[in-house]
Short mmCIF file of C-alpha atoms in Angstrom, two decimals:
data_model
loop_
_atom_site.label_atom_id
_atom_site.label_comp_id
_atom_site.label_asym_id
_atom_site.label_seq_id
_atom_site.Cartn_x
_atom_site.Cartn_y
_atom_site.Cartn_z
CA MET A 1 -0.01 -0.07 0.20
CA GLY A 2 1.25 3.38 -0.88
CA PRO A 3 1.92 6.26 1.41
CA HIS A 4 -1.21 8.28 2.77
CA PRO A 5 -2.59 10.60 0.10
CA ALA A 6 -1.43 13.97 2.07
CA VAL A 7 2.23 12.42 2.22
CA ALA A 8 1.94 11.43 -1.23
CA ALA A 9 0.75 15.08 -2.44
CA ILE A 10 3.67 16.96 -0.39
CA ARG A 11 6.02 14.30 -1.67
CA LEU A 12 5.10 15.19 -5.54
CA ALA A 13 4.91 18.90 -5.03
CA VAL A 14 8.57 18.35 -3.73
CA ARG A 15 9.68 16.32 -6.22
CA ARG A 16 8.63 18.42 -9.12
CA VAL A 17 10.47 21.49 -8.15
CA LEU A 18 13.65 19.01 -7.37
CA HIS A 19 13.56 17.96 -11.10
CA ASP A 20 13.34 21.50 -11.74
CA VAL A 21 16.64 22.47 -9.75
CA LEU A 22 18.25 19.57 -11.33
CA ASN A 23 17.27 20.70 -14.79
CA GLU A 24 18.65 24.15 -13.94
CA PHE A 25 21.83 23.15 -12.15
CA ALA A 26 22.71 20.94 -15.39
CA GLU A 27 22.30 23.99 -17.50
CA ARG A 28 24.39 26.36 -15.46
CA THR A 29 27.19 23.52 -15.39
CA ASP A 30 27.07 22.47 -18.98
CA HIS A 31 27.18 26.43 -19.76
CA ASN A 32 30.07 26.72 -16.96
CA GLU A 33 31.88 23.85 -18.55
CA HIS A 34 31.69 25.38 -22.21
CA ILE A 35 33.04 28.84 -20.92
CA ALA A 36 36.34 26.77 -18.87
CA HIS A 37 37.08 25.26 -22.35
CA ILE A 38 37.05 28.26 -24.20
CA GLU A 39 39.23 30.04 -21.65
CA ARG A 40 41.68 26.79 -21.77
CA ALA A 41 41.24 26.88 -25.59
CA SER A 42 42.14 30.72 -25.68
CA HIS A 43 45.27 30.04 -23.20
CA PRO A 44 46.77 26.61 -24.25
CA GLU A 45 49.51 27.48 -22.05
CA PHE A 46 47.49 26.59 -18.83
CA ALA A 47 46.24 23.43 -20.33
CA GLU A 48 48.17 21.80 -17.84
CA ALA A 49 47.35 22.69 -14.42
CA GLY A 50 49.30 25.58 -12.89
CA THR A 51 52.17 25.67 -15.10
CA GLY A 52 53.46 27.08 -18.32
CA ARG A 53 55.20 25.98 -21.51
CA CYS A 54 58.47 25.30 -19.58
CA GLY A 55 56.85 23.80 -16.65
CA ALA A 56 57.14 27.10 -14.51
CA ALA A 57 54.69 27.58 -11.73
CA LEU A 58 52.23 30.37 -12.50
CA PRO A 59 50.57 31.16 -9.12
CA ASP A 60 49.10 34.61 -10.38
CA ARG A 61 46.59 32.07 -12.31
CA PRO A 62 44.41 30.18 -10.06
CA ALA A 63 43.04 26.72 -10.84
CA LEU A 64 39.22 26.65 -11.79
CA PRO A 65 37.52 25.68 -8.62
CA GLU A 66 35.95 22.17 -8.86
CA ARG A 67 32.19 21.90 -8.59
CA PRO A 68 29.94 19.71 -6.67
CA ASP A 69 28.45 16.65 -8.70
CA THR A 70 24.94 17.24 -6.83
CA PRO A 71 23.04 20.87 -6.21
CA LEU A 72 22.63 21.26 -2.68
CA VAL A 73 18.93 22.11 -1.55
CA LEU A 74 18.12 23.58 1.82
CA VAL A 75 14.62 23.60 3.52
CA ALA A 76 13.44 26.49 5.74
CA CYS A 77 11.80 25.30 8.99
CA SER A 78 10.61 26.83 11.74
CA GLY A 79 9.47 23.68 13.40
CA GLY A 80 5.61 24.03 12.39
CA ALA A 81 3.58 21.75 10.39
CA ASP A 82 4.01 23.12 6.92
CA SER A 83 7.72 23.36 7.18
CA MET A 84 8.22 20.08 9.04
CA ALA A 85 6.05 18.68 6.24
CA LEU A 86 8.25 19.88 3.61
CA ALA A 87 11.48 18.62 5.54
CA SER A 88 10.10 15.41 5.53
CA ALA A 89 9.24 15.41 1.98
CA LEU A 90 12.80 16.93 0.91
CA ALA A 91 14.71 14.16 3.00
CA PHE A 92 12.48 11.01 1.41
CA GLU A 93 12.66 12.78 -2.40
CA ALA A 94 16.48 13.77 -1.82
CA ARG A 95 17.34 10.25 -1.07
CA LYS A 96 16.14 9.17 -4.90
CA LEU A 97 17.56 11.70 -6.48
CA ALA A 98 21.08 13.39 -7.36
CA VAL A 99 20.37 15.85 -4.72
CA ARG A 100 21.86 16.81 -1.63
CA ALA A 101 19.24 18.01 1.26
CA GLY A 102 20.03 20.01 4.44
CA GLY A 103 17.96 22.62 6.69
CA ILE A 104 18.24 25.94 8.14
CA THR A 105 16.38 27.42 11.28
CA VAL A 106 15.89 31.13 12.06
CA ASP A 107 15.74 32.06 15.83
CA HIS A 108 14.26 35.35 15.81
CA ASN A 109 14.86 36.01 19.37
CA LEU A 110 11.03 37.20 19.84
CA GLN A 111 9.94 34.84 22.50
CA ASP A 112 11.75 33.18 25.82
CA GLY A 113 13.33 29.78 24.87
CA SER A 114 13.29 30.43 21.19
CA ASP A 115 17.08 29.26 21.41
CA VAL A 116 15.88 25.86 22.72
CA ARG A 117 13.43 25.55 20.32
CA ALA A 118 15.93 26.12 17.47
CA ALA A 119 17.92 23.35 18.70
CA GLU A 120 15.01 21.06 18.67
CA VAL A 121 14.51 21.65 15.19
CA VAL A 122 17.97 21.46 14.08
CA ALA A 123 17.84 17.88 16.24
CA ARG A 124 14.61 16.76 14.02
CA LEU A 125 16.18 17.83 11.08
CA ARG A 126 19.55 16.00 11.42
CA ALA A 127 17.05 12.69 12.79
CA MET A 128 15.84 13.29 8.90
CA HIS A 129 19.48 12.66 7.63
CA LEU A 130 19.62 16.27 6.33
CA ASP A 131 23.06 17.85 6.14
CA PRO A 132 23.94 20.56 6.50
CA VAL A 133 21.94 21.58 9.23
CA GLU A 134 22.08 24.65 11.38
CA ALA A 135 20.28 27.38 13.65
CA VAL A 136 20.94 31.01 12.51
CA ALA A 137 20.24 33.49 15.61
CA VAL A 138 18.58 37.08 14.19
CA HIS A 139 17.96 40.48 15.68
CA VAL A 140 14.72 41.96 14.22
CA GLY A 141 14.56 45.44 14.15
CA SER A 142 11.47 47.70 13.95
CA GLU A 143 11.46 49.19 10.52
CA GLY A 144 8.07 48.70 8.62
CA GLY A 145 6.22 47.13 11.93
CA PRO A 146 7.27 43.81 13.64
CA GLU A 147 5.85 41.26 11.16
CA ALA A 148 8.01 42.86 8.11
CA ALA A 149 11.11 43.47 10.03
CA ALA A 150 11.03 39.66 11.23
CA ARG A 151 10.69 38.90 7.21
CA ASP A 152 13.15 41.14 6.28
CA ALA A 153 15.70 39.63 9.36
CA ARG A 154 14.98 35.94 8.31
CA TYR A 155 15.28 36.37 4.71
CA ALA A 156 18.63 38.07 5.31
CA ALA A 157 19.91 34.86 7.48
CA LEU A 158 18.35 32.76 4.68
CA ASP A 159 20.39 34.53 1.76
CA ALA A 160 23.67 34.27 3.91
CA ALA A 161 23.23 30.37 4.76
CA ALA A 162 22.63 29.86 0.93
CA GLU A 163 25.66 31.85 0.05
CA ARG A 164 27.42 30.03 2.63
CA HIS A 165 26.65 26.69 1.94
CA GLY A 166 26.51 27.29 -2.00
CA ALA A 167 23.00 25.94 -1.93
CA ALA A 168 21.15 26.11 -5.45
CA ALA A 169 17.98 26.51 -3.94
CA VAL A 170 16.05 27.13 -0.57
CA LEU A 171 12.36 25.68 0.09
CA LEU A 172 10.15 27.49 1.98
CA GLY A 173 6.60 26.00 3.13
CA HIS A 174 4.24 28.69 2.16
CA THR A 175 0.81 26.93 1.26
CA ARG A 176 -2.22 28.05 -0.67
CA ASP A 177 -3.51 29.30 2.65
CA ASP A 178 -0.52 31.61 3.01
CA GLN A 179 -1.21 32.68 -0.57
CA ALA A 180 -4.83 33.67 -0.12
CA GLU A 181 -4.11 35.66 3.16
CA THR A 182 -1.10 37.55 1.44
CA VAL A 183 -3.49 38.49 -2.02
CA LEU A 184 -6.06 40.06 1.14
CA LEU A 185 -3.48 41.95 2.69
CA GLY A 186 -2.55 43.44 -0.85
CA LEU A 187 -6.23 44.12 -1.56
CA ALA A 188 -6.43 45.83 1.73
CA ARG A 189 -3.09 47.99 0.95
CA GLY A 190 -4.64 49.11 -2.36
CA SER A 191 -1.09 48.55 -4.06
CA GLY A 192 -2.21 47.27 -7.42
CA ILE A 193 -2.28 44.24 -9.49
CA ARG A 194 1.37 43.60 -8.17
CA SER A 195 0.29 42.96 -4.58
CA LEU A 196 -2.62 40.99 -5.50
CA SER A 197 -0.50 38.67 -7.62
CA GLY A 198 1.08 37.33 -3.69
CA MET A 199 4.09 35.02 -3.59
CA ALA A 200 5.69 33.73 -6.83
CA ALA A 201 6.74 30.01 -6.79
CA ALA A 202 10.19 30.86 -7.35
CA SER A 203 11.68 34.48 -6.17
CA GLY A 204 14.65 35.90 -5.06
CA PRO A 205 18.14 35.91 -6.65
CA ALA A 206 18.46 33.48 -9.39
CA GLY A 207 15.00 31.94 -8.05
CA ARG A 208 16.74 30.80 -5.20
CA TYR A 209 13.58 30.77 -2.95
CA ARG A 210 11.11 27.73 -4.24
CA ARG A 211 7.38 27.47 -2.80
CA PRO A 212 6.67 23.81 -3.44
CA PHE A 213 3.20 24.03 -1.69
CA LEU A 214 1.77 26.81 -3.28
CA GLN A 215 -1.30 24.36 -4.54
CA LEU A 216 -1.77 22.93 -1.62
CA ASP A 217 -3.97 23.72 1.55
CA ARG A 218 -2.71 24.11 5.29
CA GLN A 219 -4.62 20.84 6.65
CA THR A 220 -2.63 18.33 3.92
CA ALA A 221 0.78 19.44 5.45
CA ARG A 222 -0.64 19.24 8.71
CA LYS A 223 -2.18 15.81 8.12
CA ALA A 224 1.15 14.64 6.64
CA CYS A 225 2.88 15.62 10.13
CA LEU A 226 -0.08 13.43 12.00
CA VAL A 227 0.41 10.21 9.51
CA GLN A 228 4.09 10.23 9.86
CA SER A 229 4.16 11.04 13.95
CA LEU A 230 6.05 14.20 13.01
CA PRO A 231 6.55 16.52 16.59
CA VAL A 232 5.22 19.89 15.14
CA TRP A 233 5.68 23.72 17.01
CA ASP A 234 2.90 26.10 16.75
CA ASP A 235 4.13 29.59 16.79
CA PRO A 236 1.91 31.77 19.18
CA HIS A 237 2.62 34.70 17.50
CA ASN A 238 0.12 32.71 14.57
CA ILE A 239 -2.53 33.31 16.81
CA ASP A 240 -1.81 36.48 18.60
CA PRO A 241 -4.67 39.05 17.44
CA ALA A 242 -1.65 42.02 17.67
CA TYR A 243 -0.44 40.79 14.26
CA THR A 244 -2.49 41.63 11.15
CA ARG A 245 -2.03 38.27 9.07
CA SER A 246 -3.23 36.46 12.45
CA ARG A 247 -6.30 38.70 12.33
CA LEU A 248 -7.13 37.77 8.81
CA ARG A 249 -6.20 34.25 9.62
CA HIS A 250 -8.29 33.69 12.30
CA GLU A 251 -11.02 36.00 11.78
CA GLY A 252 -11.03 37.67 8.26
CA LEU A 253 -11.05 34.60 6.19
CA PRO A 254 -13.29 32.50 8.20
CA ALA A 255 -15.79 35.21 8.07
CA LEU A 256 -15.23 35.56 3.99
CA GLU A 257 -15.88 31.59 4.08
CA LYS A 258 -18.72 31.87 6.15
CA ALA A 259 -20.37 34.52 3.70
CA LEU A 260 -19.20 33.27 0.24
CA GLY A 261 -18.31 29.39 0.96
CA LYS A 262 -15.29 27.40 1.28
CA GLY A 263 -14.02 28.18 -2.06
CA VAL A 264 -12.96 31.66 -1.16
CA VAL A 265 -8.89 30.23 -0.39
CA GLY A 266 -8.73 28.48 -3.87
CA ALA A 267 -10.54 31.59 -5.73
CA LEU A 268 -7.99 34.00 -4.10
CA ALA A 269 -5.10 31.81 -4.64
CA ARG A 270 -5.95 31.63 -8.68
CA THR A 271 -6.50 35.41 -8.59
CA ALA A 272 -2.94 35.47 -7.46
CA GLN A 273 -1.72 33.70 -10.40
CA LEU A 274 -3.95 35.55 -12.82
CA SER A 275 -2.77 38.89 -11.22
CA ARG A 276 1.08 37.52 -11.60
CA ASP A 277 0.58 36.85 -15.32
CA ASP A 278 -0.95 40.35 -16.07
CA ALA A 279 1.70 42.15 -14.05
CA ASP A 280 4.46 40.46 -15.58
CA ALA A 281 3.21 41.22 -19.13
CA LEU A 282 2.76 44.74 -17.87
CA ASP A 283 6.02 44.57 -16.57
CA THR A 284 7.64 43.69 -19.95
CA TRP A 285 5.57 46.52 -21.81
CA ALA A 286 6.86 48.86 -19.37
CA ALA A 287 10.41 47.56 -19.92
CA GLU A 288 10.28 47.74 -23.67
CA ALA A 289 8.37 51.50 -23.63
CA ASP A 290 11.28 52.80 -21.03
CA SER A 291 13.50 54.05 -23.74
CA ALA A 292 11.11 54.99 -26.23
CA VAL A 293 9.97 57.54 -24.07
CA ARG A 294 13.37 59.17 -23.39
CA ASP A 295 15.03 61.61 -25.08
CA ASP A 296 18.65 61.47 -26.85
CA ALA A 297 20.34 63.03 -23.18
CA GLY A 298 18.15 59.94 -21.71
CA GLN A 299 15.61 62.27 -19.86
CA LEU A 300 11.65 61.23 -19.59
CA GLU A 301 9.55 63.15 -22.06
CA CYS A 302 6.34 64.42 -20.46
CA ALA A 303 4.27 64.17 -23.78
CA LYS A 304 5.33 60.70 -24.74
CA LEU A 305 4.56 59.52 -21.04
CA TYR A 306 1.36 61.26 -21.25
CA ALA A 307 0.41 59.02 -24.45
CA LEU A 308 1.02 55.52 -22.39
CA PRO A 309 -1.74 53.53 -21.08
CA PRO A 310 -1.90 54.35 -17.07
CA ALA A 311 -0.42 50.87 -16.03
CA VAL A 312 2.48 51.17 -18.19
CA ARG A 313 3.27 54.55 -17.47
CA ARG A 314 2.93 54.28 -13.76
CA ARG A 315 5.43 51.07 -14.11
CA VAL A 316 8.00 53.27 -16.13
CA LEU A 317 7.81 55.94 -13.42
CA ARG A 318 8.31 53.26 -10.48
CA ARG A 319 11.10 52.07 -12.62
CA ALA A 320 13.13 55.42 -13.01
CA ALA A 321 12.12 56.28 -9.26
CA VAL A 322 13.99 52.86 -8.39
CA GLU A 323 16.77 53.65 -10.43
CA ALA A 324 16.96 57.20 -9.01
CA GLY A 325 17.98 55.51 -5.52
CA ALA A 326 14.34 54.89 -3.84
CA PRO A 327 13.89 51.96 -1.76
CA ALA A 328 11.47 49.60 -3.69
CA GLY A 329 10.02 48.68 -0.41
CA SER A 330 9.09 51.75 0.71
CA LEU A 331 7.90 52.82 -2.65
CA PHE A 332 4.11 52.79 -2.52
CA ALA A 333 1.21 53.29 -4.63
CA ARG A 334 0.51 56.83 -3.32
CA HIS A 335 3.74 57.97 -4.07
CA ILE A 336 3.69 56.81 -7.91
CA GLU A 337 0.31 58.43 -8.05
CA GLU A 338 1.66 61.67 -6.86
CA VAL A 339 4.51 61.59 -9.67
CA ASP A 340 1.74 60.84 -12.58
CA ARG A 341 0.00 63.57 -11.72
CA LEU A 342 3.11 65.68 -12.62
CA ILE A 343 2.26 64.11 -16.16
CA THR A 344 -1.75 64.22 -16.41
CA GLY A 345 -2.92 67.02 -14.18
CA TRP A 346 0.24 69.61 -14.32
CA ARG A 347 -0.74 72.68 -12.51
CA GLY A 348 3.00 73.92 -11.66
CA GLN A 349 3.07 71.62 -8.80
CA GLN A 350 6.25 71.81 -6.85
CA ALA A 351 8.51 68.64 -6.70
CA ILE A 352 7.43 65.53 -5.27
CA ASN A 353 9.30 63.89 -2.46
CA LEU A 354 10.22 60.29 -2.45
CA PRO A 355 11.60 57.58 0.00
CA GLY A 356 15.55 57.75 -0.35
CA ARG A 357 15.71 61.41 -0.64
CA VAL A 358 14.55 61.14 -4.15
CA GLU A 359 12.33 63.96 -5.68
CA ALA A 360 10.46 64.26 -8.82
CA ARG A 361 9.76 67.51 -10.73
CA ARG A 362 8.69 68.81 -14.18
CA GLN A 363 11.09 70.70 -16.17
CA GLY A 364 10.79 72.40 -19.50
CA GLY A 365 8.57 69.35 -20.80
CA ARG A 366 10.99 66.75 -18.93
CA LEU A 367 10.34 64.59 -15.93
CA VAL A 368 13.61 64.74 -13.76
CA ILE A 369 13.71 62.03 -11.23
CA ARG A 370 16.81 62.30 -8.83
CA GLN A 371 18.43 62.10 -5.22
CA SER A 372 18.31 65.73 -3.93
#
């Protein structure tokens, strides 16, 4: 008899991602070997490792670094049901594929005994024969609120761990329920279609972060832990009404399901994918339009910007603001709307101040965006 349906579902989701990682790893390896071959052909004196034509040592030209035969995939594990189910599936599938599997747990130091819980997670991951495994302690600041600050600290730690271990990918346990919550939070902020696109299946530098469970609900992951007798830890922050996502999870979504039916979570997840497709297409259009609305000196021409569809124009403006030094995470829809009025509602307004000490002003039919 095969595994429980919940276990089979999480393993299949992880298997698909691991196949993607393996294919990408093979492509990068082939490309690197091709470059190395060209390098050796261009410098035949280095055909023999570390020596010149006369056998003299050439210390100023280091040998090409050895590359691992198999990619390393890390799982980010908090000890909760979603990430423990993900870790178990990675451990199982990695044994059948040419993949090395490890794990990272981040200690946010926000609760008493967090270091003890992090050590327990490390022990559980090692019991699954994951290697390397480590706990990373971080300091959570206050910028952007507690949830955003914790997220920033966590991703910084995961980025550093991935670089340190040379990981090809880091798996995250976000589920379809998390995706639905993200869409609703984006809707509440009124930040446009990109916010409604939720979390991508692959994100970060070179697609480092992978989310295999975006098509699976939270109960599937929890059931997989239950039938495999995997101990899980329920973070009290996840039920603390002081946190926006917690209130949405335990009050907002249940209210929507009561009013609209049980399909709300799935519908929101589908909305995320459709919105992502649309946002990607508009971003591509804006990138192509960017050069067409600039003069020979590279300045944005207001008349040409005005002729663009609003959704494309706002993306061009956002790109220009970020390139000028405005932090992307602090640049909100209201900022871009104010800059857009310099194009569509010009009445001699003063410069618009943007995050990062960037200002946008209209001068002689040109839109100038630069740091003040």
